[in-house]
């Protein structure tokens, strides 16, 4: 890791919120549509670069997001924020265009097993479907990002070779002209040296393509992986409010890196995330009531570093006694 990473020096880091998609997709309780809309609206005002609002997937596969159209149609659009939605196939693309998504986030897995489990297609079938989606998006003037699940390992297959991941990137960037690629660590298998190597390889090959890193904190390496990515030249991260998240079709999946934890840490180090942490925290504190359980966020639990606590009630007496001892 070069020394520069410890000192952000005002460098811009783009934070992309995925809590209303990756976060809610795995929640057993259905969050009412109006609450989802209010949550997106609160996030819009917090200064995030991009919000992945929902997913246009099969409602049988992900019942929690069966209200995707209504949510995307009824949110307030804050200028400058990109409103994205996950799309696995042509049917999803048509729905996303109807609901005025600014960006389609095309999804497939770098692992054959996870692609079959999650999307019921081989990778090649997904690529064909997503090539058609890409053509539809181009005609509609909608931007395209591609998310490659399991880019740092598959919970069923193990390591996914770096060359395999880069080959899929090449097919989307070079053949289809995708604007951006997201390398996803779907089940928290990524570790910092691996991350740095893949980010560096991607950056060298595609210096002008928007690169996002999408980490899950399943094994506690989330923030370390973010810093390793920055050191290797990345400046764009997915994260989820409260640290919610996980793919229901990836065994062992748990929450994304937590938006407020990453923003809190990067701000302390002098990075410019553009995010208003107080507003983000206000939204995060509403989550337990929405999802019906506590959220993983350490910042919701502990507060910010300088959210101080009162001294003990008998503090003056303690001090008197200590001073009296001489
Ligand atoms: N939106 C809404 N409905 C869709 C759809 C979409 N994008 N794609 C398919 N469907 C519907 C079909 O109309 C069909 O409905 P019916 O049973 O009422 O006729 C049903 O879903 C099955 O369609 P089919 O094309 O056979 O899909 P499938 O069962 O092979 O599933 C996917 C393929 C991709 C649609 C499904 O696996 C899926 O949505 N996966 C997403 C999983 C996910 O979001 N994981 C977490 C994020 S990584
Ligand atoms: Zn994810």
Tab-separated table of C-alpha atoms and ligand atoms in Angstrom:
chain	number	residue	atom	x	y	z
A	1	UNK	CA	0.000	0.000	0.000
A	2	UNK	CA	1.516	3.333	-0.940
A	3	UNK	CA	1.686	6.078	1.700
A	4	UNK	CA	-0.781	8.276	-0.124
A	5	UNK	CA	-3.766	6.162	0.823
A	6	UNK	CA	-3.526	7.197	4.484
A	7	UNK	CA	-3.925	10.857	3.541
A	8	UNK	CA	-6.975	11.505	1.390
A	9	UNK	CA	-5.902	15.117	0.754
A	10	UNK	CA	-9.379	16.001	-0.486
A	11	UNK	CA	-9.424	13.300	-3.148
A	12	UNK	CA	-12.939	12.586	-4.433
A	13	UNK	CA	-14.414	9.174	-3.673
A	14	UNK	CA	-17.812	8.401	-5.209
A	15	UNK	CA	-20.194	6.627	-2.842
A	16	UNK	CA	-22.992	4.596	-4.405
A	17	UNK	CA	-25.823	3.461	-2.161
A	18	UNK	CA	-27.177	-0.055	-2.698
A	19	UNK	CA	-29.199	-0.406	0.508
A	20	UNK	CA	-32.588	-0.237	-1.142
A	21	UNK	CA	-31.564	-2.991	-3.612
A	22	UNK	CA	-28.859	-5.297	-2.183
A	23	UNK	CA	-29.965	-4.328	1.336
A	24	UNK	CA	-33.673	-4.959	1.085
A	25	UNK	CA	-33.609	-7.885	-1.396
A	26	UNK	CA	-32.768	-10.350	1.370
A	27	UNK	CA	-35.025	-8.974	4.113
A	28	UNK	CA	-37.807	-11.382	5.072
A	29	UNK	CA	-40.259	-8.593	5.961
A	30	UNK	CA	-41.653	-6.584	3.052
A	31	UNK	CA	-40.806	-2.910	3.544
A	32	UNK	CA	-43.890	-0.906	2.489
A	33	UNK	CA	-43.511	0.929	-0.820
A	34	UNK	CA	-44.016	4.399	0.697
A	35	UNK	CA	-41.256	3.682	3.243
A	36	UNK	CA	-38.885	2.629	0.465
A	37	UNK	CA	-39.671	5.858	-1.410
A	38	UNK	CA	-39.097	7.956	1.728
A	39	UNK	CA	-35.794	6.160	2.319
A	40	UNK	CA	-34.553	6.819	-1.224
A	41	UNK	CA	-35.611	10.463	-0.880
A	42	UNK	CA	-33.627	10.784	2.358
A	43	UNK	CA	-30.595	9.191	0.675
A	44	UNK	CA	-30.940	11.535	-2.309
A	45	UNK	CA	-30.502	14.490	0.021
A	46	UNK	CA	-27.409	12.995	1.674
A	47	UNK	CA	-25.056	13.673	-1.254
A	48	UNK	CA	-24.586	10.174	-2.667
A	49	UNK	CA	-23.271	9.976	-6.227
A	50	UNK	CA	-25.542	7.128	-7.254
A	51	UNK	CA	-28.417	5.187	-5.728
A	52	UNK	CA	-29.290	1.676	-6.866
A	53	UNK	CA	-32.954	2.117	-6.151
A	54	UNK	CA	-34.322	-1.351	-6.834
A	55	UNK	CA	-34.123	-4.433	-9.086
A	56	UNK	CA	-36.252	-5.356	-12.083
A	57	UNK	CA	-35.957	-9.077	-11.477
A	58	UNK	CA	-38.570	-11.792	-11.186
A	59	UNK	CA	-40.907	-11.053	-8.267
A	60	UNK	CA	-40.889	-14.779	-7.527
A	61	UNK	CA	-37.088	-14.688	-7.181
A	62	UNK	CA	-37.014	-11.504	-5.047
A	63	UNK	CA	-40.451	-10.780	-3.555
A	64	UNK	CA	-39.052	-7.949	-1.414
A	65	UNK	CA	-38.596	-5.785	-4.535
A	66	UNK	CA	-41.847	-6.612	-6.316
A	67	UNK	CA	-42.801	-2.910	-6.132
A	68	UNK	CA	-39.808	-1.799	-8.251
A	69	UNK	CA	-41.827	0.238	-10.797
A	70	UNK	CA	-43.719	2.227	-8.222
A	71	UNK	CA	-40.620	3.005	-6.167
A	72	UNK	CA	-38.572	4.215	-9.117
A	73	UNK	CA	-41.453	6.230	-10.574
A	74	UNK	CA	-42.426	7.976	-7.370
A	75	UNK	CA	-39.079	8.975	-5.834
A	76	UNK	CA	-37.926	12.583	-6.020
A	77	UNK	CA	-35.084	12.991	-8.522
A	78	UNK	CA	-32.327	15.192	-7.159
A	79	UNK	CA	-30.220	16.661	-9.988
A	80	UNK	CA	-26.760	15.114	-10.121
A	81	UNK	CA	-27.764	11.829	-8.475
A	82	UNK	CA	-27.779	8.806	-10.797
A	83	UNK	CA	-30.780	6.531	-10.165
A	84	UNK	CA	-29.806	3.009	-11.136
A	85	UNK	CA	-31.635	-0.332	-11.128
A	86	UNK	CA	-30.481	-3.928	-11.375
A	87	UNK	CA	-31.497	-5.733	-14.594
A	88	UNK	CA	-30.930	-9.449	-15.368
A	89	UNK	CA	-32.756	-9.787	-18.722
A	90	UNK	CA	-34.760	-8.078	-21.474
A	91	UNK	CA	-37.980	-8.102	-19.457
A	92	UNK	CA	-36.114	-6.255	-16.697
A	93	UNK	CA	-34.720	-3.740	-19.191
A	94	UNK	CA	-38.178	-2.899	-20.539
A	95	UNK	CA	-39.483	-2.373	-17.011
A	96	UNK	CA	-36.465	-0.202	-16.091
A	97	UNK	CA	-36.970	2.046	-19.122
A	98	UNK	CA	-40.685	2.387	-18.388
A	99	UNK	CA	-39.867	3.499	-14.861
A	100	UNK	CA	-37.195	5.972	-16.085
A	101	UNK	CA	-34.027	4.457	-14.640
A	102	UNK	CA	-30.982	6.661	-15.412
A	103	UNK	CA	-28.794	3.603	-15.527
A	104	UNK	CA	-29.259	-0.144	-15.886
A	105	UNK	CA	-26.981	-2.240	-13.763
A	106	UNK	CA	-26.703	-5.467	-15.752
A	107	UNK	CA	-25.951	-8.442	-13.542
A	108	UNK	CA	-24.207	-11.728	-14.106
A	109	UNK	CA	-21.717	-13.790	-12.151
A	110	UNK	CA	-18.088	-14.491	-12.941
A	111	UNK	CA	-18.788	-17.961	-11.512
A	112	UNK	CA	-20.832	-20.471	-13.522
A	113	UNK	CA	-22.314	-22.085	-10.398
A	114	UNK	CA	-23.459	-18.804	-8.867
A	115	UNK	CA	-24.846	-17.583	-12.190
A	116	UNK	CA	-26.959	-20.739	-12.488
A	117	UNK	CA	-28.091	-20.560	-8.842
A	118	UNK	CA	-28.940	-16.854	-8.962
A	119	UNK	CA	-30.120	-16.278	-12.512
A	120	UNK	CA	-30.968	-19.788	-13.760
A	121	UNK	CA	-28.804	-19.262	-16.822
A	122	UNK	CA	-25.306	-20.253	-17.863
A	123	UNK	CA	-22.897	-17.324	-18.050
A	124	UNK	CA	-23.049	-17.517	-21.829
A	125	UNK	CA	-26.866	-17.358	-21.754
A	126	UNK	CA	-26.661	-14.359	-19.430
A	127	UNK	CA	-24.186	-12.689	-21.778
A	128	UNK	CA	-26.559	-13.187	-24.688
A	129	UNK	CA	-29.505	-11.821	-22.717
A	130	UNK	CA	-27.470	-8.866	-21.508
A	131	UNK	CA	-26.177	-8.131	-25.024
A	132	UNK	CA	-29.823	-7.697	-26.006
A	133	UNK	CA	-30.393	-5.544	-22.917
A	134	UNK	CA	-27.408	-3.416	-23.919
A	135	UNK	CA	-28.898	-2.772	-27.366
A	136	UNK	CA	-32.239	-1.784	-25.802
A	137	UNK	CA	-30.479	0.547	-23.363
A	138	UNK	CA	-28.503	2.170	-26.163
A	139	UNK	CA	-31.677	2.852	-28.160
A	140	UNK	CA	-33.312	4.333	-25.064
A	141	UNK	CA	-30.258	6.446	-24.202
A	142	UNK	CA	-29.911	4.733	-20.819
A	143	UNK	CA	-26.412	4.241	-19.402
A	144	UNK	CA	-25.135	0.704	-18.820
A	145	UNK	CA	-23.062	-0.613	-15.938
A	146	UNK	CA	-22.246	-4.293	-15.549
A	147	UNK	CA	-21.973	-5.958	-12.159
A	148	UNK	CA	-19.919	-9.145	-12.069
A	149	UNK	CA	-20.876	-11.149	-8.986
A	150	UNK	CA	-18.328	-13.418	-7.293
A	151	UNK	CA	-15.368	-11.604	-8.888
A	152	UNK	CA	-13.233	-12.377	-5.847
A	153	UNK	CA	-14.405	-15.916	-5.209
A	154	UNK	CA	-17.505	-18.094	-5.341
A	155	UNK	CA	-19.006	-19.726	-2.241
A	156	UNK	CA	-19.603	-22.920	-4.240
A	157	UNK	CA	-16.570	-23.044	-6.594
A	158	UNK	CA	-13.846	-21.276	-4.600
A	159	UNK	CA	-11.353	-18.972	-6.300
A	160	UNK	CA	-12.386	-17.450	-9.611
A	161	UNK	CA	-9.255	-16.875	-11.732
A	162	UNK	CA	-8.364	-13.210	-12.327
A	163	UNK	CA	-8.103	-13.971	-16.055
A	164	UNK	CA	-11.726	-15.191	-16.083
A	165	UNK	CA	-12.933	-11.988	-14.435
A	166	UNK	CA	-10.935	-9.815	-16.849
A	167	UNK	CA	-12.219	-11.811	-19.839
A	168	UNK	CA	-15.817	-11.054	-18.858
A	169	UNK	CA	-14.903	-7.397	-18.307
A	170	UNK	CA	-13.424	-7.333	-21.826
A	171	UNK	CA	-16.591	-8.734	-23.341
A	172	UNK	CA	-18.691	-5.990	-21.761
A	173	UNK	CA	-16.276	-3.070	-22.135
A	174	UNK	CA	-14.600	-3.840	-25.479
A	175	UNK	CA	-17.418	-5.673	-27.283
A	176	UNK	CA	-20.519	-3.980	-25.857
A	177	UNK	CA	-19.128	-0.578	-24.836
A	178	UNK	CA	-20.398	-0.636	-21.244
A	179	UNK	CA	-19.752	2.654	-19.455
A	180	UNK	CA	-18.857	1.000	-16.179
A	181	UNK	CA	-18.041	-2.284	-14.509
A	182	UNK	CA	-18.599	-3.267	-10.889
A	183	UNK	CA	-16.453	-6.007	-9.432
A	184	UNK	CA	-18.591	-7.609	-6.730
A	185	UNK	CA	-17.408	-9.536	-3.716
A	186	UNK	CA	-20.768	-11.217	-3.239
A	187	UNK	CA	-19.927	-13.248	-0.140
A	188	UNK	CA	-16.983	-11.392	1.409
A	189	UNK	CA	-14.204	-13.614	0.045
A	190	UNK	CA	-12.003	-10.723	-1.145
A	191	UNK	CA	-8.809	-9.822	0.690
A	192	UNK	CA	-6.703	-6.669	0.283
A	193	UNK	CA	-3.735	-7.954	-1.746
A	194	UNK	CA	-6.071	-9.784	-4.150
A	195	UNK	CA	-8.222	-6.670	-4.472
A	196	UNK	CA	-5.233	-4.412	-5.173
A	197	UNK	CA	-3.976	-6.753	-7.903
A	198	UNK	CA	-7.347	-6.962	-9.688
A	199	UNK	CA	-7.997	-3.203	-9.446
A	200	UNK	CA	-4.538	-2.469	-10.822
A	201	UNK	CA	-5.012	-4.943	-13.690
A	202	UNK	CA	-8.408	-3.438	-14.558
A	203	UNK	CA	-7.148	0.147	-14.363
A	204	UNK	CA	-4.145	-0.575	-16.605
A	205	UNK	CA	-6.334	-2.183	-19.255
A	206	UNK	CA	-9.321	0.191	-19.078
A	207	UNK	CA	-8.149	3.529	-17.642
A	208	UNK	CA	-11.262	5.367	-18.879
A	209	UNK	CA	-13.961	2.916	-17.793
A	210	UNK	CA	-15.898	3.687	-14.626
A	211	UNK	CA	-14.808	1.036	-12.117
A	212	UNK	CA	-16.823	0.312	-8.963
A	213	UNK	CA	-15.889	-2.016	-6.129
A	214	UNK	CA	-18.714	-3.759	-4.315
A	215	UNK	CA	-17.657	-5.405	-1.075
A	216	UNK	CA	-19.530	-7.381	1.526
A	217	UNK	CA	-18.194	-7.338	5.061
A	218	UNK	CA	-18.859	-11.050	5.643
A	219	UNK	CA	-15.369	-11.739	6.967
A	220	UNK	CA	-14.573	-8.303	8.396
A	221	UNK	CA	-12.303	-7.210	5.534
A	222	UNK	CA	-14.620	-4.610	4.002
A	223	UNK	CA	-12.853	-1.389	4.992
A	224	UNK	CA	-9.414	-2.944	4.411
A	225	UNK	CA	-10.557	-3.880	0.902
A	226	UNK	CA	-11.833	-0.348	0.260
A	227	UNK	CA	-8.472	1.130	1.271
A	228	UNK	CA	-6.574	-1.435	-0.814
A	229	UNK	CA	-8.743	-0.463	-3.798
A	230	UNK	CA	-8.055	3.244	-3.315
A	231	UNK	CA	-4.326	2.571	-3.089
A	232	UNK	CA	-4.591	0.689	-6.385
A	233	UNK	CA	-6.425	3.524	-8.150
A	234	UNK	CA	-10.156	3.022	-7.501
A	235	UNK	CA	-12.459	5.879	-6.511
A	236	UNK	CA	-15.978	4.420	-6.607
A	237	UNK	CA	-17.670	2.149	-4.069
A	238	UNK	CA	-21.004	0.503	-3.490
A	239	UNK	CA	-22.103	0.406	0.128
A	240	UNK	CA	-25.327	-0.238	1.970
A	241	UNK	CA	-27.018	1.854	4.612
A	242	UNK	CA	-26.828	0.124	7.980
A	243	UNK	CA	-24.667	-2.621	6.461
A	244	UNK	CA	-27.749	-4.530	5.268
A	245	UNK	CA	-27.512	-6.783	2.236
A	246	UNK	CA	-26.727	-10.116	0.701
A	247	UNK	CA	-27.690	-12.293	-2.215
A	248	UNK	CA	-30.329	-14.889	-1.250
A	249	UNK	CA	-28.916	-17.253	-3.897
A	250	UNK	CA	-25.321	-17.130	-2.613
A	251	UNK	CA	-24.843	-19.437	0.379
A	252	UNK	CA	-23.418	-17.642	3.416
A	253	UNK	CA	-23.952	-14.128	2.072
A	254	UNK	CA	-24.218	-11.314	4.629
A	255	UNK	CA	-24.305	-7.521	4.543
A	256	UNK	CA	-22.511	-5.086	2.273
A	257	UNK	CA	-19.889	-2.747	3.631
A	258	UNK	CA	-21.839	-0.175	5.609
A	259	UNK	CA	-22.264	3.234	3.940
A	260	UNK	CA	-21.991	5.298	7.102
A	261	UNK	CA	-18.949	3.337	8.322
A	262	UNK	CA	-17.082	3.853	5.050
A	263	UNK	CA	-18.057	7.542	4.793
A	264	UNK	CA	-17.086	8.088	8.451
A	265	UNK	CA	-13.667	6.443	8.003
A	266	UNK	CA	-12.857	8.131	4.679
A	267	UNK	CA	-13.890	11.560	5.992
A	268	UNK	CA	-11.548	11.181	8.971
A	269	UNK	CA	-8.733	10.354	6.559
A	270	UNK	CA	-9.358	13.498	4.516
A	271	UNK	CA	-11.222	12.075	1.530
A	272	UNK	CA	-14.084	13.993	-0.048
A	273	UNK	CA	-17.057	11.632	-0.370
A	274	UNK	CA	-19.538	14.446	-0.935
A	275	UNK	CA	-21.785	12.745	1.629
A	276	UNK	CA	-23.426	14.530	4.538
A	277	UNK	CA	-22.743	11.994	7.291
A	278	UNK	CA	-25.316	13.462	9.688
A	279	UNK	CA	-28.069	12.998	7.106
A	280	UNK	CA	-26.879	9.517	6.240
A	281	UNK	CA	-26.938	8.548	9.918
A	282	UNK	CA	-30.385	9.987	10.353
A	283	UNK	CA	-31.585	7.678	7.564
A	284	UNK	CA	-29.654	4.709	8.973
A	285	UNK	CA	-31.206	5.115	12.420
A	286	UNK	CA	-34.638	4.644	10.849
A	287	UNK	CA	-33.718	1.239	9.427
A	288	UNK	CA	-34.312	-1.040	12.458
A	289	UNK	CA	-37.958	0.077	12.582
A	290	UNK	CA	-38.303	-0.553	8.820
A	291	UNK	CA	-36.726	-4.010	8.704
A	292	UNK	CA	-37.744	-5.162	12.187
A	293	UNK	CA	-34.284	-5.922	13.588
A	294	UNK	CA	-31.012	-4.256	14.585
A	295	UNK	CA	-28.645	-3.437	11.710
A	296	UNK	CA	-24.924	-4.347	11.540
A	297	UNK	CA	-23.771	-0.694	11.450
A	298	UNK	CA	-21.137	-0.042	14.114
A	299	UNK	CA	-21.673	3.703	13.721
A	300	UNK	CA	-25.404	3.456	14.402
A	301	UNK	CA	-24.489	1.499	17.566
A	302	UNK	CA	-21.479	3.521	18.731
A	303	UNK	CA	-21.958	6.962	17.170
A	304	UNK	CA	-19.266	8.926	15.385
A	305	UNK	CA	-15.742	9.066	16.782
A	306	UNK	CA	-16.350	12.423	18.451
A	307	UNK	CA	-19.919	11.824	19.592
A	308	UNK	CA	-18.809	12.038	23.212
A	309	UNK	CA	-20.433	10.650	26.317
A	310	UNK	CA	-21.013	12.435	29.645
A	311	UNK	CA	-18.575	11.732	32.439
A	312	UNK	CA	-19.893	9.507	35.263
A	313	UNK	CA	-22.483	11.130	37.553
A	314	UNK	CA	-20.094	11.007	40.537
A	315	UNK	CA	-17.186	12.334	38.487
A	316	UNK	CA	-16.545	15.375	40.725
A	317	UNK	CA	-16.383	13.154	43.788
A	318	UNK	CA	-13.985	10.769	42.041
A	319	UNK	CA	-11.736	13.683	41.119
A	320	UNK	CA	-11.853	15.162	44.644
A	321	UNK	CA	-10.860	11.814	46.090
A	322	UNK	CA	-8.057	11.337	43.569
A	323	UNK	CA	-6.671	14.812	44.149
A	324	UNK	CA	-6.900	14.387	47.951
A	325	UNK	CA	-4.537	11.419	47.645
A	326	UNK	CA	-1.908	13.912	46.540
B	1	LIG	N1	-39.151	-8.999	-14.229
B	1	LIG	C1	-40.340	-9.533	-13.889
B	1	LIG	N2	-40.696	-10.781	-14.150
B	1	LIG	C2	-39.796	-11.543	-14.806
B	1	LIG	C3	-38.562	-11.067	-15.206
B	1	LIG	C4	-38.234	-9.732	-14.881
B	1	LIG	N3	-37.059	-9.208	-15.197
B	1	LIG	N4	-37.901	-12.042	-15.828
B	1	LIG	C5	-38.702	-13.112	-15.823
B	1	LIG	N5	-39.846	-12.811	-15.205
B	1	LIG	C6	-41.008	-13.678	-14.958
B	1	LIG	C7	-41.520	-14.339	-16.190
B	1	LIG	O1	-42.460	-13.505	-16.817
B	1	LIG	C8	-42.127	-15.593	-15.647
B	1	LIG	O2	-43.361	-15.281	-15.040
B	1	LIG	P1	-44.574	-16.322	-15.020
B	1	LIG	O3	-44.102	-17.502	-14.218
B	1	LIG	O4	-45.668	-15.558	-14.331
B	1	LIG	O5	-44.839	-16.644	-16.450
B	1	LIG	C9	-41.188	-15.989	-14.535
B	1	LIG	O6	-40.570	-14.755	-14.130
B	1	LIG	C10	-40.134	-16.963	-14.966
B	1	LIG	O7	-39.492	-16.473	-16.128
B	1	LIG	P2	-38.202	-17.144	-16.764
B	1	LIG	O8	-37.772	-16.352	-17.935
B	1	LIG	O9	-38.464	-18.626	-16.966
B	1	LIG	O10	-37.133	-16.912	-15.635
B	1	LIG	P3	-36.427	-17.942	-14.663
B	1	LIG	O11	-37.403	-18.574	-13.745
B	1	LIG	O12	-35.500	-18.787	-15.438
B	1	LIG	O13	-35.571	-16.887	-13.777
B	1	LIG	C11	-34.534	-14.723	-13.687
B	1	LIG	C12	-34.586	-16.058	-14.377
B	1	LIG	C13	-33.265	-14.059	-14.117
B	1	LIG	C14	-35.749	-13.905	-14.121
B	1	LIG	C15	-34.597	-14.937	-12.156
B	1	LIG	O14	-33.715	-15.940	-11.764
B	1	LIG	C16	-34.275	-13.675	-11.397
B	1	LIG	O15	-35.005	-12.693	-11.441
B	1	LIG	N6	-33.142	-13.668	-10.658
B	1	LIG	C17	-32.696	-12.501	-9.935
B	1	LIG	C18	-32.088	-12.912	-8.654
B	1	LIG	C19	-31.566	-11.715	-7.909
B	1	LIG	O16	-32.032	-10.604	-8.035
B	1	LIG	N7	-30.547	-11.989	-7.080
B	1	LIG	C20	-29.969	-10.993	-6.262
B	1	LIG	C21	-29.223	-9.945	-6.972
B	1	LIG	S1	-27.628	-10.434	-7.485
B	2	LIG	ZN1	-23.902	-7.505	-3.186
